[in-house]
CSV table of N, CA and C in Angstrom, one decimal:
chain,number,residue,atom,x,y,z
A,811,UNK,N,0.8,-1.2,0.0
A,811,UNK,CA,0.0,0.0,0.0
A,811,UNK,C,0.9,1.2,0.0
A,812,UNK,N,0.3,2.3,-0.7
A,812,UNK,CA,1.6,3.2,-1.0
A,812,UNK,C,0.5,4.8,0.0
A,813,UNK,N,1.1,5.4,0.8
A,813,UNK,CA,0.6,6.2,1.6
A,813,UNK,C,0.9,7.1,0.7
A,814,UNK,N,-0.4,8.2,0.7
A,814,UNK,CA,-0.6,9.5,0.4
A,814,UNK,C,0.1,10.4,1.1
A,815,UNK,N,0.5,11.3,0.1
A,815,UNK,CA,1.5,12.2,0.3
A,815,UNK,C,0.9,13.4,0.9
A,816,UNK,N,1.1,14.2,1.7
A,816,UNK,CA,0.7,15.7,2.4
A,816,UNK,C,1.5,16.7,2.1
A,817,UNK,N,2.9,16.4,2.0
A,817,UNK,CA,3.9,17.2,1.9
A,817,UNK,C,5.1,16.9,1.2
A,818,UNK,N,6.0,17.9,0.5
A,818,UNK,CA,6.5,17.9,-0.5
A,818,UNK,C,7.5,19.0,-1.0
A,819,UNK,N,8.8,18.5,-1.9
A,819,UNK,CA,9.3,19.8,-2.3
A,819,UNK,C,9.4,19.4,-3.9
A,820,UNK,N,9.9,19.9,-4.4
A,820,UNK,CA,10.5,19.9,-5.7
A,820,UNK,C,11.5,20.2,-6.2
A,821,UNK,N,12.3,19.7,-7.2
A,821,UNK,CA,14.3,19.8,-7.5
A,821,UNK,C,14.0,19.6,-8.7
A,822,UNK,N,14.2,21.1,-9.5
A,822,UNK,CA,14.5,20.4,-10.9
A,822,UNK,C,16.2,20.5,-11.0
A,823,UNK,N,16.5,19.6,-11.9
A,823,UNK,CA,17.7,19.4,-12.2
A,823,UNK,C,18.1,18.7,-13.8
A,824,UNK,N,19.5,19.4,-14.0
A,824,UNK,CA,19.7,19.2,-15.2
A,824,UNK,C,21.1,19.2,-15.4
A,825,UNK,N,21.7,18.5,-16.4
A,825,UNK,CA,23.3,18.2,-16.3
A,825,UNK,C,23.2,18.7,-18.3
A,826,UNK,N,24.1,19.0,-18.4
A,826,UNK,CA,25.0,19.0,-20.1
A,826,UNK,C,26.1,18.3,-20.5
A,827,UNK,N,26.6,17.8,-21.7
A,827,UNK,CA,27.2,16.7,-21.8
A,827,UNK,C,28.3,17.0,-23.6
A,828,UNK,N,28.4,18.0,-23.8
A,828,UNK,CA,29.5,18.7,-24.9
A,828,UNK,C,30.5,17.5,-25.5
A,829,UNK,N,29.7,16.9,-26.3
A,829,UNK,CA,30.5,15.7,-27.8
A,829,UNK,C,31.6,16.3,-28.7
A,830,UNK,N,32.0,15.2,-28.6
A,830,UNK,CA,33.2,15.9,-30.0
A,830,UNK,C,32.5,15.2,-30.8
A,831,UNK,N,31.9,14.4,-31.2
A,831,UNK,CA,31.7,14.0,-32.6
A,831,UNK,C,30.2,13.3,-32.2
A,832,UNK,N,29.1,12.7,-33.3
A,832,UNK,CA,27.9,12.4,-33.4
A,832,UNK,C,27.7,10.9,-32.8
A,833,UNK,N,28.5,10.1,-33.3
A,833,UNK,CA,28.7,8.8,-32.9
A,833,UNK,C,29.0,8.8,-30.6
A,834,UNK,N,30.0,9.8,-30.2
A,834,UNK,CA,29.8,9.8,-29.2
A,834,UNK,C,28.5,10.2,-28.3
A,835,UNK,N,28.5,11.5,-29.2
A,835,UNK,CA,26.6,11.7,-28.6
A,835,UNK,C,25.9,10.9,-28.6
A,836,UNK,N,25.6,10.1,-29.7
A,836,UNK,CA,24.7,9.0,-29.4
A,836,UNK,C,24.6,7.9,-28.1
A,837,UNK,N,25.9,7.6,-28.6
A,837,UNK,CA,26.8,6.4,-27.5
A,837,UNK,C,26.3,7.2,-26.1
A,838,UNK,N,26.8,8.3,-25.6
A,838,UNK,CA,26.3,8.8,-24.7
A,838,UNK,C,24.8,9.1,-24.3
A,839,UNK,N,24.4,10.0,-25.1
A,839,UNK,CA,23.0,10.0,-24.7
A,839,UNK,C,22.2,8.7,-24.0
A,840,UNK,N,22.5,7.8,-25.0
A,840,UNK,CA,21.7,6.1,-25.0
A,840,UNK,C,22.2,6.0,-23.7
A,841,UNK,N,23.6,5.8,-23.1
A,841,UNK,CA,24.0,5.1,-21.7
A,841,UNK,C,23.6,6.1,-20.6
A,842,UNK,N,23.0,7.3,-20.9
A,842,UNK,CA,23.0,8.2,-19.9
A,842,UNK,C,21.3,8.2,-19.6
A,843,UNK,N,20.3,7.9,-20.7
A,843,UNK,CA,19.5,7.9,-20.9
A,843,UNK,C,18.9,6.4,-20.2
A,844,UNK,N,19.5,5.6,-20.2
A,844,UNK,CA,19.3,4.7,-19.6
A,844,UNK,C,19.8,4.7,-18.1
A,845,UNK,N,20.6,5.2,-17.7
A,845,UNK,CA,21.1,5.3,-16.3
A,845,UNK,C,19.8,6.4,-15.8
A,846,UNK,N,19.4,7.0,-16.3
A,846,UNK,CA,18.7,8.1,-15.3
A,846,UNK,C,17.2,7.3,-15.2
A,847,UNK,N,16.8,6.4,-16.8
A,847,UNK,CA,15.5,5.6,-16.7
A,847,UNK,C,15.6,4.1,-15.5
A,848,UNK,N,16.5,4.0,-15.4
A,848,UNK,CA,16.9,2.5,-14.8
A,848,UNK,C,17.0,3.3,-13.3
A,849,UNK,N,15.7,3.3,-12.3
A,849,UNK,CA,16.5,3.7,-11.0
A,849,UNK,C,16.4,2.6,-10.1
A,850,UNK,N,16.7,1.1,-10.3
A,850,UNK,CA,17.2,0.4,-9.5
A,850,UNK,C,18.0,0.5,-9.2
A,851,UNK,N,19.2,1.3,-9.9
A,851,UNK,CA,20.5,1.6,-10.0
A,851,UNK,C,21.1,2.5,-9.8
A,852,UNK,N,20.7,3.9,-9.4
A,852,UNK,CA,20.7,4.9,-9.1
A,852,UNK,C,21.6,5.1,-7.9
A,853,UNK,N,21.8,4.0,-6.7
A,853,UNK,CA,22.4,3.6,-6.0
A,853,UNK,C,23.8,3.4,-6.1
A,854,UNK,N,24.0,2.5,-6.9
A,854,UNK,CA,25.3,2.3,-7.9
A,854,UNK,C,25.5,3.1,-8.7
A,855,UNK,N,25.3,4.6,-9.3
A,855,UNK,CA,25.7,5.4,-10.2
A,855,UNK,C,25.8,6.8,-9.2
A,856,UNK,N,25.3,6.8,-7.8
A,856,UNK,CA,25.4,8.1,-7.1
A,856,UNK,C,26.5,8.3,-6.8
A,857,UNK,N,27.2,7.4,-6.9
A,857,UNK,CA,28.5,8.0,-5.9
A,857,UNK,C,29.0,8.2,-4.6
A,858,UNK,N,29.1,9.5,-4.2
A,858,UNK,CA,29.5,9.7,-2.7
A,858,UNK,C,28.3,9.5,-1.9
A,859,UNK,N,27.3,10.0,-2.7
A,859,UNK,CA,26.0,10.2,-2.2
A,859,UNK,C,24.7,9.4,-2.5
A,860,UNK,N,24.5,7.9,-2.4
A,860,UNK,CA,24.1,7.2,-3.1
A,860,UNK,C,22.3,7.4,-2.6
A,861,UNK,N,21.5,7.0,-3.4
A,861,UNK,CA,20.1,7.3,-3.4
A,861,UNK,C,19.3,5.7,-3.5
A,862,UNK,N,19.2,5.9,-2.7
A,862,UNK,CA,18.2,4.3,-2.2
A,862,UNK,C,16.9,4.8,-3.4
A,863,UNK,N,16.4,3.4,-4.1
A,863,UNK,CA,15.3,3.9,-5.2
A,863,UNK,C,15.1,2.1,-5.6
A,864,UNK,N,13.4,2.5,-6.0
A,864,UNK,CA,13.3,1.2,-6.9
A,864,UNK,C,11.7,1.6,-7.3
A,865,UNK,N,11.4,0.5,-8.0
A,865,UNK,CA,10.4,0.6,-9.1
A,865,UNK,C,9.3,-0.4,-7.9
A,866,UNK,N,8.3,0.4,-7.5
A,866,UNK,CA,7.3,-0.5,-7.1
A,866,UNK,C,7.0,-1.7,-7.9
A,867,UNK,N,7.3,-3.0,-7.4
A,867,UNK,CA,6.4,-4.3,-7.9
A,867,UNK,C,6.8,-4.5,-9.2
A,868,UNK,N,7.9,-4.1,-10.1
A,868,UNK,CA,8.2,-4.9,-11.4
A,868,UNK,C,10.2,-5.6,-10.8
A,869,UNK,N,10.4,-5.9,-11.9
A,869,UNK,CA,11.3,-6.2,-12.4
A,869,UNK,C,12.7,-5.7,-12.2
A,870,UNK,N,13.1,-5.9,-11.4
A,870,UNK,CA,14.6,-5.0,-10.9
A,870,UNK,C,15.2,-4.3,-11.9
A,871,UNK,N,15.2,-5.2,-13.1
A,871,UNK,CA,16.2,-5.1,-14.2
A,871,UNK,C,15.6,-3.8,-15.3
A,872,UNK,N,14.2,-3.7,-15.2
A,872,UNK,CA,13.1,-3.0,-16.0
A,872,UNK,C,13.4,-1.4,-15.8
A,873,UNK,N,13.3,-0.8,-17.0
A,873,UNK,CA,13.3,0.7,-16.9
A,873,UNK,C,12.0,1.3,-16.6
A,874,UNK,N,12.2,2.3,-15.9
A,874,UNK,CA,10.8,2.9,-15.3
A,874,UNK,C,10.3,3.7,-16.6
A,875,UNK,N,8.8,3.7,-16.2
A,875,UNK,CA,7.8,4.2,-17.6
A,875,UNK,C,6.9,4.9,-16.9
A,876,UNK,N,6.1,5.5,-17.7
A,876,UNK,CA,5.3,6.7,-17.2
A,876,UNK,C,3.9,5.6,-16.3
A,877,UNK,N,3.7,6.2,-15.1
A,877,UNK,CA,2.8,6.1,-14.7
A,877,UNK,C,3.3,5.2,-13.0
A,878,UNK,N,4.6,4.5,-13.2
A,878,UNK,CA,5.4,3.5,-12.7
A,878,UNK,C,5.1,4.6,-11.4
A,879,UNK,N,4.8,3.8,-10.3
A,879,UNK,CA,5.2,4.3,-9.0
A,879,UNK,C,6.9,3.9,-8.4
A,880,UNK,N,7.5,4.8,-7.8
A,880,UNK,CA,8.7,4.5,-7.2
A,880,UNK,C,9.3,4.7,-5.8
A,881,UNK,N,9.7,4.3,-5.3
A,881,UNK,CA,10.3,4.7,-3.9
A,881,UNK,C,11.4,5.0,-3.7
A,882,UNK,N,11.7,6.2,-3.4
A,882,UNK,CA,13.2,6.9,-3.3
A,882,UNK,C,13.5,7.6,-1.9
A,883,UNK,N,14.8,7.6,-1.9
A,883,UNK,CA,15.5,8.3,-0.6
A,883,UNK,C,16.7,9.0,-0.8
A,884,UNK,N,16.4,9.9,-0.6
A,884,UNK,CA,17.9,10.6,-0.4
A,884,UNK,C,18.3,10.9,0.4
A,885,UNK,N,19.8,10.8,0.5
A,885,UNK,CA,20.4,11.4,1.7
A,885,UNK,C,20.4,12.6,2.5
A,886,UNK,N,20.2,13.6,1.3
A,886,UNK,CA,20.8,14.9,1.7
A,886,UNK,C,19.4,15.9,2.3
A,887,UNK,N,18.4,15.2,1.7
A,887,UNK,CA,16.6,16.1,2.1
A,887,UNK,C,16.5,14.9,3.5
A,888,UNK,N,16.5,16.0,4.4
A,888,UNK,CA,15.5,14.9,5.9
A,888,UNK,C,14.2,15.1,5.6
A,889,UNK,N,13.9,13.2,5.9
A,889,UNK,CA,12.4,12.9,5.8
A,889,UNK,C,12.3,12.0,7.1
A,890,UNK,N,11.9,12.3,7.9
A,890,UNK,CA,12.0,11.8,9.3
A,890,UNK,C,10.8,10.3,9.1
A,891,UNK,N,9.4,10.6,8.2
A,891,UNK,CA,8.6,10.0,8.1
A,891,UNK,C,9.0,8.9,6.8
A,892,UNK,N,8.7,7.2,7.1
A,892,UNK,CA,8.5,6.4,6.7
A,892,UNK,C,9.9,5.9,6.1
A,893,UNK,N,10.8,6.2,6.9
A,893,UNK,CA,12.2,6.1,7.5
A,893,UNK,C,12.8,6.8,6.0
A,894,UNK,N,13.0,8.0,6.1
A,894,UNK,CA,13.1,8.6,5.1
A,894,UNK,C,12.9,8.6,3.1
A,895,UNK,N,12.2,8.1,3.0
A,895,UNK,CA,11.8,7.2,1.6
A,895,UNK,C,10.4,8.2,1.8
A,896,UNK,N,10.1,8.3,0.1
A,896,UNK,CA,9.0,9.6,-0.5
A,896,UNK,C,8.6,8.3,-1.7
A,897,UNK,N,7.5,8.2,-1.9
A,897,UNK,CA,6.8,7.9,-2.7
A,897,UNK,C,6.3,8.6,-3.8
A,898,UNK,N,7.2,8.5,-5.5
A,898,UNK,CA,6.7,9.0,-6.4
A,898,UNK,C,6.0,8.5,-7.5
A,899,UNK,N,5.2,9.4,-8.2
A,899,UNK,CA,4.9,8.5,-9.4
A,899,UNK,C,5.3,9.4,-10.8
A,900,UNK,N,5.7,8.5,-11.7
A,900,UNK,CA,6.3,9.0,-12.8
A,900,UNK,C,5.4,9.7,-13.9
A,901,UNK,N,5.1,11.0,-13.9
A,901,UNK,CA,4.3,12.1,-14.7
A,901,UNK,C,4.9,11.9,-16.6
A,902,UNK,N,6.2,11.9,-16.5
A,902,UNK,CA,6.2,12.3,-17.7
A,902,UNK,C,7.9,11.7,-18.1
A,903,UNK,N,7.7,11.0,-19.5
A,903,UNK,CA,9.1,10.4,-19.9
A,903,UNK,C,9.1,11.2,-21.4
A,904,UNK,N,9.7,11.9,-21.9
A,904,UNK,CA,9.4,12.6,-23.2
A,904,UNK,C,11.2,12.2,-23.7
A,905,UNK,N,11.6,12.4,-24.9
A,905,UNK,CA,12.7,12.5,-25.4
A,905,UNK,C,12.6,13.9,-26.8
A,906,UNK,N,13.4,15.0,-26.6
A,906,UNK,CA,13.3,16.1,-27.4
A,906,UNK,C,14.4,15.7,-28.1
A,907,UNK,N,14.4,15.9,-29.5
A,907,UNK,CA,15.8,16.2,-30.5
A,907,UNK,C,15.1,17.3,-31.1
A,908,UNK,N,16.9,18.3,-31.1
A,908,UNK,CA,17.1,19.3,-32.6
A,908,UNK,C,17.7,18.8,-33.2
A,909,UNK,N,18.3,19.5,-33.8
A,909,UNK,CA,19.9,19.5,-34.8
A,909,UNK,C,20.8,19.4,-34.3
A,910,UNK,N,21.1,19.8,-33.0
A,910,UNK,CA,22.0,20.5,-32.2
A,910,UNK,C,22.0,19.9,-30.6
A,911,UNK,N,20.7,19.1,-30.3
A,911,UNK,CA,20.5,18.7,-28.8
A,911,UNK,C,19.5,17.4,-28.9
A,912,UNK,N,20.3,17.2,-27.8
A,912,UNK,CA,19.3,15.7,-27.6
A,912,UNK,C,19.1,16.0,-25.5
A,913,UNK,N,18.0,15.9,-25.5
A,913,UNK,CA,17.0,15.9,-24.3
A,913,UNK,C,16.1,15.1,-23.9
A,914,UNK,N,16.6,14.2,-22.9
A,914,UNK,CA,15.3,13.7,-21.8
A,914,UNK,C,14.7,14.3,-20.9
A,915,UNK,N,13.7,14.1,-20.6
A,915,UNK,CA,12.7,14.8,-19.3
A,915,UNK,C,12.4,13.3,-18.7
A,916,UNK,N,12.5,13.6,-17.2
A,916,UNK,CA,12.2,12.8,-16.5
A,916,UNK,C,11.1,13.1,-14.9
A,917,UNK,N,9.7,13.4,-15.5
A,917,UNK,CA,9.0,14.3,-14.5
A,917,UNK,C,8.2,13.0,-13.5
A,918,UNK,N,8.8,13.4,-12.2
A,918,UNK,CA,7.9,12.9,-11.3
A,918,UNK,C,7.5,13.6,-10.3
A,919,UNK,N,6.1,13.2,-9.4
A,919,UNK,CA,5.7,14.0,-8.4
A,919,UNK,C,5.4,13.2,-7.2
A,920,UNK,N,5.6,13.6,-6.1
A,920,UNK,CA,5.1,12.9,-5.0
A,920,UNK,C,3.7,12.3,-5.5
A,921,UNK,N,3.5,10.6,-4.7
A,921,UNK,CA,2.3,9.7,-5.2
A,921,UNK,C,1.0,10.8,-4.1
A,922,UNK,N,-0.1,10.8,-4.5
A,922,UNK,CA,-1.1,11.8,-4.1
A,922,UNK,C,-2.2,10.5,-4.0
């Protein structure tokens, strides 16, 4: 059972990624695009500061998709309630191309 959310903040965030050539863009976008959709693993790609996260009820191995509820923790926001872990659900997976840029959005909001 996933408890309704009361309270909340919001982080948007965004990283840039400057190719020398098209073949590495690609290469990159794809493994980077997959690391930010894959958050069983998010754990293993934080670093100093690792982020407890998983995909309610599927597949460990499975990339998250719109609608996917998730359970996440971070270290650095105190959440005193439900031993620090926020229950989200995933709003929006879009992929933008120009000529010039490749962009994922990855929108989630506290589960309501």
């Amino acid at each position: 059972m996933v408890p309704v959310n009361k309270q909340g903040s919001e982080n948007d965030v965004s990283a840039f990624l400057i190719c020398e050539s098209e073949t590495e863009e690609f290469d990159q976008f794809k493994k980077l695009s997959n690391n930010l959709l894959n958050i069983n693993d998010w754990n293993v790609i934080a670093g100093k500061n690792p982020v407890e996260s998983y995909i309610d009820n599927k597949n460990q191995s499975q990339l998250i998709q719109e609608n996917d509820l998730a359970k996440i923790k971070i270290p650095k926001k105190e959440n005193k309630m439900r031993n620090g872990f926020a229950w989200v659900q995933v709003q929006k997976i879009q992929i933008i191309e120009t000529e010039d840029l490749k962009i994922i959005v990855l929108q989630m909001k506290p589960h309501s």
